[in-house]
Amino acid sequence: MTVHKEGFPTLLILIAFLGILNFLIGYFLNPIFQIIIGTASVLFFLFILQFFRYPNRKVINLPDAIISAADGTVVVIEETTENEYFKDKRIQVSVFMSALNVHINWMPMGGIIKYYKLHQGLFLLAKNPKSSTENERSSIVVEDQKGRSILFRQVAGIMARRIVARITEGKTLEQGHEFGFIKFGSRVDMFFPL
């Protein structure tokens, strides 16, 4: 297990902030406060560090299957109308990433990227059904060699303030490979044909 490159800037700023805070507390307050704040600082740093863990993962290649684009808990499986790209009825499966999940996103199927768009928006709680259409999000459509297409979205949440998607229209990506990251969690929605 390593640290994802998206975490380095955040972790360096956090180390500097906690270092200065602990220095000032150590200089101005008695040793009891130093121990309490020092312990809390280490625990807080470890909590933030685990958001950026990058596990060793075997790449899955199942051409006739779709894998989850995110690690987490399935919070929605329902028929819905997808209004952005397909403009038809679809099965939506949404996976919520909690603070304890890996926050890297993986290609659910291999193929060519047909569509990519980043939408500005709100930062509602990711479990809220409205977050799929009102929060900041990126929408991606991939089509496999047999002409089958799905749309999937990275959706920012109340804490997630940065969506990273290394996606370019026309590029071919393999199933199971990393395509993005959501800083501090959120959810991924996937829209399948009925």
PDB file of C-alpha atoms in Angstrom:
ATOM      1  CA  MET A   1       0.000   0.000   0.000  1.00  0.00           C
ATOM      2  CA  THR A   2       1.277   3.463  -0.918  1.00  0.00           C
ATOM      3  CA  VAL A   3       0.000   7.053  -0.838  1.00  0.00           C
ATOM      4  CA  HIS A   4      -1.842   8.358  -3.921  1.00  0.00           C
ATOM      5  CA  LYS A   5      -0.178  11.310  -5.644  1.00  0.00           C
ATOM      6  CA  GLU A   6      -3.356  13.384  -5.192  1.00  0.00           C
ATOM      7  CA  GLY A   7      -2.662  13.344  -1.449  1.00  0.00           C
ATOM      8  CA  PHE A   8       0.832  14.823  -1.415  1.00  0.00           C
ATOM      9  CA  PRO A   9      -0.109  18.552  -1.565  1.00  0.00           C
ATOM     10  CA  THR A  10      -2.804  18.147   1.103  1.00  0.00           C
ATOM     11  CA  LEU A  11      -0.562  16.082   3.364  1.00  0.00           C
ATOM     12  CA  LEU A  12       2.372  18.524   3.079  1.00  0.00           C
ATOM     13  CA  ILE A  13       0.145  21.477   4.001  1.00  0.00           C
ATOM     14  CA  LEU A  14      -1.291  19.486   6.909  1.00  0.00           C
ATOM     15  CA  ILE A  15       2.183  18.549   8.198  1.00  0.00           C
ATOM     16  CA  ALA A  16       3.270  22.206   8.075  1.00  0.00           C
ATOM     17  CA  PHE A  17       0.096  23.386   9.845  1.00  0.00           C
ATOM     18  CA  LEU A  18       0.281  20.727  12.561  1.00  0.00           C
ATOM     19  CA  GLY A  19       4.002  21.315  13.031  1.00  0.00           C
ATOM     20  CA  ILE A  20       3.511  25.057  13.570  1.00  0.00           C
ATOM     21  CA  LEU A  21       0.512  24.450  15.844  1.00  0.00           C
ATOM     22  CA  ASN A  22       2.424  21.970  17.997  1.00  0.00           C
ATOM     23  CA  PHE A  23       5.470  24.248  18.164  1.00  0.00           C
ATOM     24  CA  LEU A  24       3.351  27.182  19.369  1.00  0.00           C
ATOM     25  CA  ILE A  25       1.501  25.050  21.908  1.00  0.00           C
ATOM     26  CA  GLY A  26       4.793  23.631  23.150  1.00  0.00           C
ATOM     27  CA  TYR A  27       6.233  27.120  23.486  1.00  0.00           C
ATOM     28  CA  PHE A  28       3.275  28.778  25.243  1.00  0.00           C
ATOM     29  CA  LEU A  29       1.449  26.025  27.150  1.00  0.00           C
ATOM     30  CA  ASN A  30       2.339  23.472  29.781  1.00  0.00           C
ATOM     31  CA  PRO A  31       3.424  19.881  28.924  1.00  0.00           C
ATOM     32  CA  ILE A  32      -0.028  18.346  29.522  1.00  0.00           C
ATOM     33  CA  PHE A  33      -1.478  20.393  26.650  1.00  0.00           C
ATOM     34  CA  GLN A  34       1.526  19.497  24.503  1.00  0.00           C
ATOM     35  CA  ILE A  35       0.817  15.779  24.956  1.00  0.00           C
ATOM     36  CA  ILE A  36      -2.928  16.162  24.336  1.00  0.00           C
ATOM     37  CA  ILE A  37      -2.564  18.339  21.223  1.00  0.00           C
ATOM     38  CA  GLY A  38       0.397  16.283  19.942  1.00  0.00           C
ATOM     39  CA  THR A  39      -1.585  13.037  20.229  1.00  0.00           C
ATOM     40  CA  ALA A  40      -4.658  14.629  18.604  1.00  0.00           C
ATOM     41  CA  SER A  41      -2.450  15.945  15.776  1.00  0.00           C
ATOM     42  CA  VAL A  42      -0.981  12.515  15.050  1.00  0.00           C
ATOM     43  CA  LEU A  43      -4.436  10.883  15.071  1.00  0.00           C
ATOM     44  CA  PHE A  44      -5.854  13.601  12.798  1.00  0.00           C
ATOM     45  CA  PHE A  45      -2.933  13.224  10.377  1.00  0.00           C
ATOM     46  CA  LEU A  46      -3.434   9.434  10.236  1.00  0.00           C
ATOM     47  CA  PHE A  47      -7.165   9.947   9.612  1.00  0.00           C
ATOM     48  CA  ILE A  48      -6.450  12.261   6.652  1.00  0.00           C
ATOM     49  CA  LEU A  49      -3.639  10.000   5.409  1.00  0.00           C
ATOM     50  CA  GLN A  50      -5.972   7.016   5.066  1.00  0.00           C
ATOM     51  CA  PHE A  51      -8.107   8.973   2.547  1.00  0.00           C
ATOM     52  CA  PHE A  52      -5.158   8.892   0.174  1.00  0.00           C
ATOM     53  CA  ARG A  53      -4.114   5.260   0.508  1.00  0.00           C
ATOM     54  CA  TYR A  54      -3.415   3.461  -2.755  1.00  0.00           C
ATOM     55  CA  PRO A  55      -3.826  -0.292  -2.320  1.00  0.00           C
ATOM     56  CA  ASN A  56      -2.057  -2.889  -4.416  1.00  0.00           C
ATOM     57  CA  ARG A  57      -4.889  -4.069  -6.634  1.00  0.00           C
ATOM     58  CA  LYS A  58      -5.031  -6.736  -9.314  1.00  0.00           C
ATOM     59  CA  VAL A  59      -6.532  -5.308 -12.505  1.00  0.00           C
ATOM     60  CA  ILE A  60      -9.753  -7.100 -13.393  1.00  0.00           C
ATOM     61  CA  ASN A  61     -10.608  -7.783 -17.023  1.00  0.00           C
ATOM     62  CA  LEU A  62     -14.078  -9.304 -17.504  1.00  0.00           C
ATOM     63  CA  PRO A  63     -15.293  -8.199 -20.975  1.00  0.00           C
ATOM     64  CA  ASP A  64     -18.902  -9.288 -20.408  1.00  0.00           C
ATOM     65  CA  ALA A  65     -19.176  -7.848 -16.890  1.00  0.00           C
ATOM     66  CA  ILE A  66     -19.201  -4.411 -15.313  1.00  0.00           C
ATOM     67  CA  ILE A  67     -17.265  -3.835 -12.108  1.00  0.00           C
ATOM     68  CA  SER A  68     -17.890  -1.134  -9.542  1.00  0.00           C
ATOM     69  CA  ALA A  69     -16.228   2.197 -10.299  1.00  0.00           C
ATOM     70  CA  ALA A  70     -15.732   2.807  -6.561  1.00  0.00           C
ATOM     71  CA  ASP A  71     -15.166   0.989  -3.289  1.00  0.00           C
ATOM     72  CA  GLY A  72     -17.955   1.586  -0.813  1.00  0.00           C
ATOM     73  CA  THR A  73     -21.578   0.849  -0.024  1.00  0.00           C
ATOM     74  CA  VAL A  74     -24.337   0.523  -2.598  1.00  0.00           C
ATOM     75  CA  VAL A  75     -26.953   3.112  -1.569  1.00  0.00           C
ATOM     76  CA  VAL A  76     -29.193   3.166  -4.672  1.00  0.00           C
ATOM     77  CA  ILE A  77     -30.415   0.569  -7.154  1.00  0.00           C
ATOM     78  CA  GLU A  78     -33.400   1.953  -9.035  1.00  0.00           C
ATOM     79  CA  GLU A  79     -34.904   2.652 -12.412  1.00  0.00           C
ATOM     80  CA  THR A  80     -34.530   6.297 -13.318  1.00  0.00           C
ATOM     81  CA  THR A  81     -34.479   8.632 -16.307  1.00  0.00           C
ATOM     82  CA  GLU A  82     -30.982   9.679 -17.334  1.00  0.00           C
ATOM     83  CA  ASN A  83     -31.379  13.163 -18.858  1.00  0.00           C
ATOM     84  CA  GLU A  84     -27.837  14.203 -19.718  1.00  0.00           C
ATOM     85  CA  TYR A  85     -26.583  11.852 -22.429  1.00  0.00           C
ATOM     86  CA  PHE A  86     -28.808   8.860 -23.166  1.00  0.00           C
ATOM     87  CA  LYS A  87     -32.079  10.652 -22.341  1.00  0.00           C
ATOM     88  CA  ASP A  88     -33.883   7.403 -21.623  1.00  0.00           C
ATOM     89  CA  LYS A  89     -34.762   5.054 -18.781  1.00  0.00           C
ATOM     90  CA  ARG A  90     -31.782   3.402 -17.088  1.00  0.00           C
ATOM     91  CA  ILE A  91     -30.936   1.383 -13.999  1.00  0.00           C
ATOM     92  CA  GLN A  92     -28.960   3.581 -11.607  1.00  0.00           C
ATOM     93  CA  VAL A  93     -26.534   1.989  -9.154  1.00  0.00           C
ATOM     94  CA  SER A  94     -24.873   4.404  -6.726  1.00  0.00           C
ATOM     95  CA  VAL A  95     -21.902   3.588  -4.500  1.00  0.00           C
ATOM     96  CA  PHE A  96     -21.215   5.818  -1.482  1.00  0.00           C
ATOM     97  CA  MET A  97     -17.598   6.177  -0.366  1.00  0.00           C
ATOM     98  CA  SER A  98     -17.337   6.770   3.368  1.00  0.00           C
ATOM     99  CA  ALA A  99     -14.316   8.129   5.202  1.00  0.00           C
ATOM    100  CA  LEU A 100     -13.029   4.563   5.552  1.00  0.00           C
ATOM    101  CA  ASN A 101     -13.139   3.609   1.861  1.00  0.00           C
ATOM    102  CA  VAL A 102     -10.429   3.940  -0.790  1.00  0.00           C
ATOM    103  CA  HIS A 103     -11.266   7.066  -2.827  1.00  0.00           C
ATOM    104  CA  ILE A 104      -9.725   6.032  -6.140  1.00  0.00           C
ATOM    105  CA  ASN A 105     -12.151   5.438  -9.019  1.00  0.00           C
ATOM    106  CA  TRP A 106     -11.782   2.540 -11.465  1.00  0.00           C
ATOM    107  CA  MET A 107     -13.041   1.976 -15.015  1.00  0.00           C
ATOM    108  CA  PRO A 108     -16.204  -0.169 -14.722  1.00  0.00           C
ATOM    109  CA  MET A 109     -15.732  -1.506 -18.258  1.00  0.00           C
ATOM    110  CA  GLY A 110     -13.118  -1.150 -20.955  1.00  0.00           C
ATOM    111  CA  GLY A 111     -13.704   0.857 -24.090  1.00  0.00           C
ATOM    112  CA  ILE A 112     -13.516   4.232 -25.774  1.00  0.00           C
ATOM    113  CA  ILE A 113     -14.525   7.394 -23.936  1.00  0.00           C
ATOM    114  CA  LYS A 114     -17.439   8.844 -25.927  1.00  0.00           C
ATOM    115  CA  TYR A 115     -18.350  11.720 -23.598  1.00  0.00           C
ATOM    116  CA  TYR A 116     -16.840  13.623 -20.691  1.00  0.00           C
ATOM    117  CA  LYS A 117     -18.151  16.708 -18.932  1.00  0.00           C
ATOM    118  CA  LEU A 118     -17.394  18.363 -15.581  1.00  0.00           C
ATOM    119  CA  HIS A 119     -20.408  20.113 -14.027  1.00  0.00           C
ATOM    120  CA  GLN A 120     -20.091  22.808 -11.376  1.00  0.00           C
ATOM    121  CA  GLY A 121     -22.623  22.541  -8.579  1.00  0.00           C
ATOM    122  CA  LEU A 122     -23.460  22.249  -4.898  1.00  0.00           C
ATOM    123  CA  PHE A 123     -21.880  20.123  -2.176  1.00  0.00           C
ATOM    124  CA  LEU A 124     -24.891  18.359  -0.661  1.00  0.00           C
ATOM    125  CA  LEU A 125     -24.462  15.220   1.433  1.00  0.00           C
ATOM    126  CA  ALA A 126     -23.576  12.467  -1.058  1.00  0.00           C
ATOM    127  CA  LYS A 127     -26.284  10.113   0.252  1.00  0.00           C
ATOM    128  CA  ASN A 128     -28.922  12.710  -0.714  1.00  0.00           C
ATOM    129  CA  PRO A 129     -30.680  11.617  -3.953  1.00  0.00           C
ATOM    130  CA  LYS A 130     -30.470  15.201  -5.302  1.00  0.00           C
ATOM    131  CA  SER A 131     -26.658  15.090  -5.125  1.00  0.00           C
ATOM    132  CA  SER A 132     -26.579  13.101  -8.387  1.00  0.00           C
ATOM    133  CA  THR A 133     -27.953  16.060 -10.362  1.00  0.00           C
ATOM    134  CA  GLU A 134     -27.219  19.125  -8.200  1.00  0.00           C
ATOM    135  CA  ASN A 135     -23.711  18.534  -6.800  1.00  0.00           C
ATOM    136  CA  GLU A 136     -20.437  19.146  -8.562  1.00  0.00           C
ATOM    137  CA  ARG A 137     -19.887  16.068 -10.722  1.00  0.00           C
ATOM    138  CA  SER A 138     -18.191  14.647 -13.768  1.00  0.00           C
ATOM    139  CA  SER A 139     -20.110  12.549 -16.297  1.00  0.00           C
ATOM    140  CA  ILE A 140     -18.355   9.939 -18.412  1.00  0.00           C
ATOM    141  CA  VAL A 141     -19.700   7.619 -21.128  1.00  0.00           C
ATOM    142  CA  VAL A 142     -17.683   4.592 -22.215  1.00  0.00           C
ATOM    143  CA  GLU A 143     -18.513   2.299 -25.136  1.00  0.00           C
ATOM    144  CA  ASP A 144     -17.040  -1.186 -25.452  1.00  0.00           C
ATOM    145  CA  GLN A 145     -16.036  -3.041 -28.627  1.00  0.00           C
ATOM    146  CA  LYS A 146     -19.540  -4.536 -28.953  1.00  0.00           C
ATOM    147  CA  GLY A 147     -21.166  -1.071 -28.972  1.00  0.00           C
ATOM    148  CA  ARG A 148     -22.524  -1.304 -25.401  1.00  0.00           C
ATOM    149  CA  SER A 149     -22.416   1.981 -23.469  1.00  0.00           C
ATOM    150  CA  ILE A 150     -22.797   3.065 -19.872  1.00  0.00           C
ATOM    151  CA  LEU A 151     -22.634   6.443 -18.180  1.00  0.00           C
ATOM    152  CA  PHE A 152     -20.967   6.871 -14.817  1.00  0.00           C
ATOM    153  CA  ARG A 153     -20.546   9.943 -12.625  1.00  0.00           C
ATOM    154  CA  GLN A 154     -18.180  11.039  -9.921  1.00  0.00           C
ATOM    155  CA  VAL A 155     -20.301  13.083  -7.510  1.00  0.00           C
ATOM    156  CA  ALA A 156     -18.795  15.451  -4.928  1.00  0.00           C
ATOM    157  CA  GLY A 157     -20.241  15.433  -1.427  1.00  0.00           C
ATOM    158  CA  ILE A 158     -20.365  17.706   1.573  1.00  0.00           C
ATOM    159  CA  MET A 159     -16.638  17.227   2.311  1.00  0.00           C
ATOM    160  CA  ALA A 160     -15.446  16.408  -1.210  1.00  0.00           C
ATOM    161  CA  ARG A 161     -14.222  19.593  -2.812  1.00  0.00           C
ATOM    162  CA  ARG A 162     -12.171  18.196  -5.658  1.00  0.00           C
ATOM    163  CA  ILE A 163     -13.006  15.692  -8.352  1.00  0.00           C
ATOM    164  CA  VAL A 164     -10.104  14.407 -10.423  1.00  0.00           C
ATOM    165  CA  ALA A 165     -10.851  12.589 -13.685  1.00  0.00           C
ATOM    166  CA  ARG A 166      -8.046  11.734 -16.070  1.00  0.00           C
ATOM    167  CA  ILE A 167     -10.437  11.332 -18.978  1.00  0.00           C
ATOM    168  CA  THR A 168     -10.193  12.491 -22.592  1.00  0.00           C
ATOM    169  CA  GLU A 169     -12.885  11.908 -25.180  1.00  0.00           C
ATOM    170  CA  GLY A 170     -11.702   9.436 -27.798  1.00  0.00           C
ATOM    171  CA  LYS A 171      -9.209   7.745 -25.472  1.00  0.00           C
ATOM    172  CA  THR A 172      -9.440   3.983 -24.892  1.00  0.00           C
ATOM    173  CA  LEU A 173      -9.171   2.785 -21.287  1.00  0.00           C
ATOM    174  CA  GLU A 174      -9.116  -0.746 -19.918  1.00  0.00           C
ATOM    175  CA  GLN A 175     -11.520  -2.137 -17.361  1.00  0.00           C
ATOM    176  CA  GLY A 176     -10.290  -1.897 -13.777  1.00  0.00           C
ATOM    177  CA  HIS A 177      -7.693   0.796 -14.413  1.00  0.00           C
ATOM    178  CA  GLU A 178      -7.714   3.970 -12.356  1.00  0.00           C
ATOM    179  CA  PHE A 179      -9.410   6.911 -14.055  1.00  0.00           C
ATOM    180  CA  GLY A 180      -9.895   9.352 -11.193  1.00  0.00           C
ATOM    181  CA  PHE A 181     -10.067  10.299  -7.550  1.00  0.00           C
ATOM    182  CA  ILE A 182     -12.527  12.145  -5.324  1.00  0.00           C
ATOM    183  CA  LYS A 183     -10.839  13.965  -2.463  1.00  0.00           C
ATOM    184  CA  PHE A 184     -12.517  13.128   0.847  1.00  0.00           C
ATOM    185  CA  GLY A 185     -15.098  10.772  -0.528  1.00  0.00           C
ATOM    186  CA  SER A 186     -18.515  11.040  -2.043  1.00  0.00           C
ATOM    187  CA  ARG A 187     -20.238   8.718  -4.477  1.00  0.00           C
ATOM    188  CA  VAL A 188     -20.164   7.258  -7.949  1.00  0.00           C
ATOM    189  CA  ASP A 189     -23.364   6.742  -9.946  1.00  0.00           C
ATOM    190  CA  MET A 190     -23.509   4.225 -12.798  1.00  0.00           C
ATOM    191  CA  PHE A 191     -26.348   4.100 -15.355  1.00  0.00           C
ATOM    192  CA  PHE A 192     -26.982   0.785 -17.113  1.00  0.00           C
ATOM    193  CA  PRO A 193     -29.404  -0.110 -19.912  1.00  0.00           C
ATOM    194  CA  LEU A 194     -32.639  -1.656 -18.657  1.00  0.00           C
TER     195      LEU A 194
END
